[in-house]
């Protein structure tokens, strides 16, 4: 069974800290991995998409890395702000799917950044 | 682009009633997905379409659930009859299969069955 695991389930940090969210997956035959943000009561917003041929992607204060050999992806948030408070989910297509169709989601990390 | 549009945003219905959720994908996207999110089970794929054809419906919980995509710009998810355990947030997402782009999600429909 292919699984996506996110640790920690919840994280509370003071404003300004740099932090790392972890995502691990079984089966290294991964085509891509996508990080999403979900605010309470809202939908999912795509943050970063890393293709299997890439090692990392950056967008502003966010940096996502992908290590296929170890089955891990990390989302690095620099200089965290209260507005970063949300649930962060990682997701990947099933192995041998061609990178298409459904996504397998992790349970998410609920982040709270306090002033 | 207005993104993936879902309606209604909220739905409260009585057990046994029929519920229809609607989705308009991003123009040009040829794959559409219906997901369900609950506290207990997280995000689960119910069904997905490619070029308006259902490809994988293995996640549809039971015969009470059905989904259609009559054209490239519209899809429905129907629950008949609804039950309290169907209460969840239902998301629609779309993407262009064959590209390297990711998925775009709608804002979801929060369904409460009482």
Coordinates of C-alpha atoms in Angstrom, one line a residue, chain B:
Chain B
X1 CA -9.3 32.5 -14.9
X2 CA -11.9 32.1 -12.0
X3 CA -10.4 28.8 -11.0
X4 CA -12.4 25.7 -10.2
X5 CA -15.9 26.7 -9.2
X6 CA -18.0 24.6 -6.9
X7 CA -21.6 25.1 -5.8
X8 CA -23.2 25.2 -3.4
X9 CA -20.6 26.3 -0.8
X10 CA -22.7 24.9 2.0
X11 CA -25.5 22.3 2.0
X12 CA -27.6 21.2 4.9
X13 CA -30.1 18.4 4.1
X14 CA -32.2 15.8 5.9
X15 CA -31.3 12.2 5.8
X16 CA -32.8 10.5 2.8
X17 CA -32.9 13.5 0.6
X18 CA -31.0 13.7 -2.7
X19 CA -28.0 16.0 -2.8
X20 CA -26.3 17.3 -6.0
X21 CA -22.9 19.0 -5.9
X22 CA -21.7 20.9 -8.9
X23 CA -18.3 21.7 -10.4
X24 CA -17.0 23.8 -13.2
X25 CA -13.3 23.0 -14.0
X26 CA -10.7 25.4 -15.3
X27 CA -11.2 25.9 -19.0
X28 CA -8.8 23.7 -21.0
X29 CA -8.3 21.2 -18.2
X30 CA -9.1 17.7 -19.4
X31 CA -9.0 15.8 -16.0
X32 CA -11.5 16.4 -13.2
X33 CA -11.4 14.9 -9.7
X34 CA -13.9 14.6 -6.9
X35 CA -12.4 14.3 -3.4
X36 CA -14.0 14.0 0.0
X37 CA -12.4 15.3 3.2
X38 CA -13.3 14.2 6.7
X39 CA -11.5 14.5 10.0
X40 CA -11.2 10.8 10.3
X41 CA -10.1 9.9 6.9
X42 CA -8.5 13.0 5.5
X43 CA -8.7 13.6 1.7
X44 CA -9.9 10.7 -0.3
X45 CA -10.4 10.4 -4.1
X46 CA -14.0 9.5 -5.0
X47 CA -13.8 9.5 -8.8
X48 CA -11.9 11.1 -11.6
X49 CA -12.7 11.8 -15.2
X50 CA -10.4 12.2 -18.2
X51 CA -11.9 13.9 -21.3
X52 CA -15.3 13.5 -19.7
X53 CA -15.0 9.8 -19.3
X54 CA -14.9 8.2 -15.8
X55 CA -11.5 6.5 -15.4
X56 CA -11.4 5.5 -11.8
X57 CA -14.4 5.3 -9.6
X58 CA -13.0 2.8 -7.1
X59 CA -13.3 5.4 -4.3
X60 CA -17.0 5.9 -4.6
X61 CA -18.3 4.5 -1.3
X62 CA -21.4 2.8 -2.5
X63 CA -24.2 2.9 -5.0
X64 CA -25.8 5.9 -3.4
X65 CA -23.0 8.0 -4.9
X66 CA -22.9 8.8 -8.6
X67 CA -21.0 11.3 -10.7
X68 CA -21.4 12.6 -14.2
X69 CA -19.5 14.8 -16.6
X70 CA -21.8 15.6 -19.5
X71 CA -19.3 18.0 -21.0
X72 CA -15.8 19.5 -20.5
X73 CA -17.1 22.4 -18.4
X74 CA -19.4 20.7 -15.9
X75 CA -19.6 17.8 -13.5
X76 CA -22.0 16.7 -10.8
X77 CA -21.7 14.4 -7.8
X78 CA -25.0 13.1 -6.6
X79 CA -25.9 11.3 -3.3
X80 CA -29.2 9.6 -3.2
X81 CA -30.4 8.9 -0.5
X82 CA -28.1 10.9 1.7
X83 CA -27.0 9.7 5.2
X84 CA -25.5 11.5 8.2
X85 CA -22.2 9.7 7.6
X86 CA -21.9 11.5 4.2
X87 CA -21.3 14.7 6.0
X88 CA -18.0 16.0 4.8
X89 CA -16.4 18.6 2.6
X90 CA -16.4 17.6 -1.0
X91 CA -13.7 19.1 -3.3
X92 CA -13.5 19.2 -7.0
X93 CA -10.1 19.6 -8.7
X94 CA -8.9 19.8 -12.3
X95 CA -5.7 19.7 -14.2
X96 CA -4.5 19.2 -17.8
X97 CA -3.3 15.6 -18.2
X98 CA -0.2 15.6 -20.3
X99 CA 1.3 18.6 -18.7
X100 CA 3.7 19.0 -15.8
X101 CA 1.3 21.3 -14.0
X102 CA -0.3 20.4 -10.7
X103 CA -3.8 20.2 -9.6
X104 CA -6.1 23.2 -8.9
X105 CA -8.8 22.7 -6.3
X106 CA -12.1 24.4 -5.8
X107 CA -13.2 25.9 -2.5
X108 CA -15.3 22.8 -1.7
X109 CA -18.9 22.1 -0.7
X110 CA -19.5 21.5 3.0
X111 CA -22.3 19.0 3.3
X112 CA -24.2 18.3 6.5
X113 CA -26.8 15.6 6.6
X114 CA -29.0 15.7 9.6

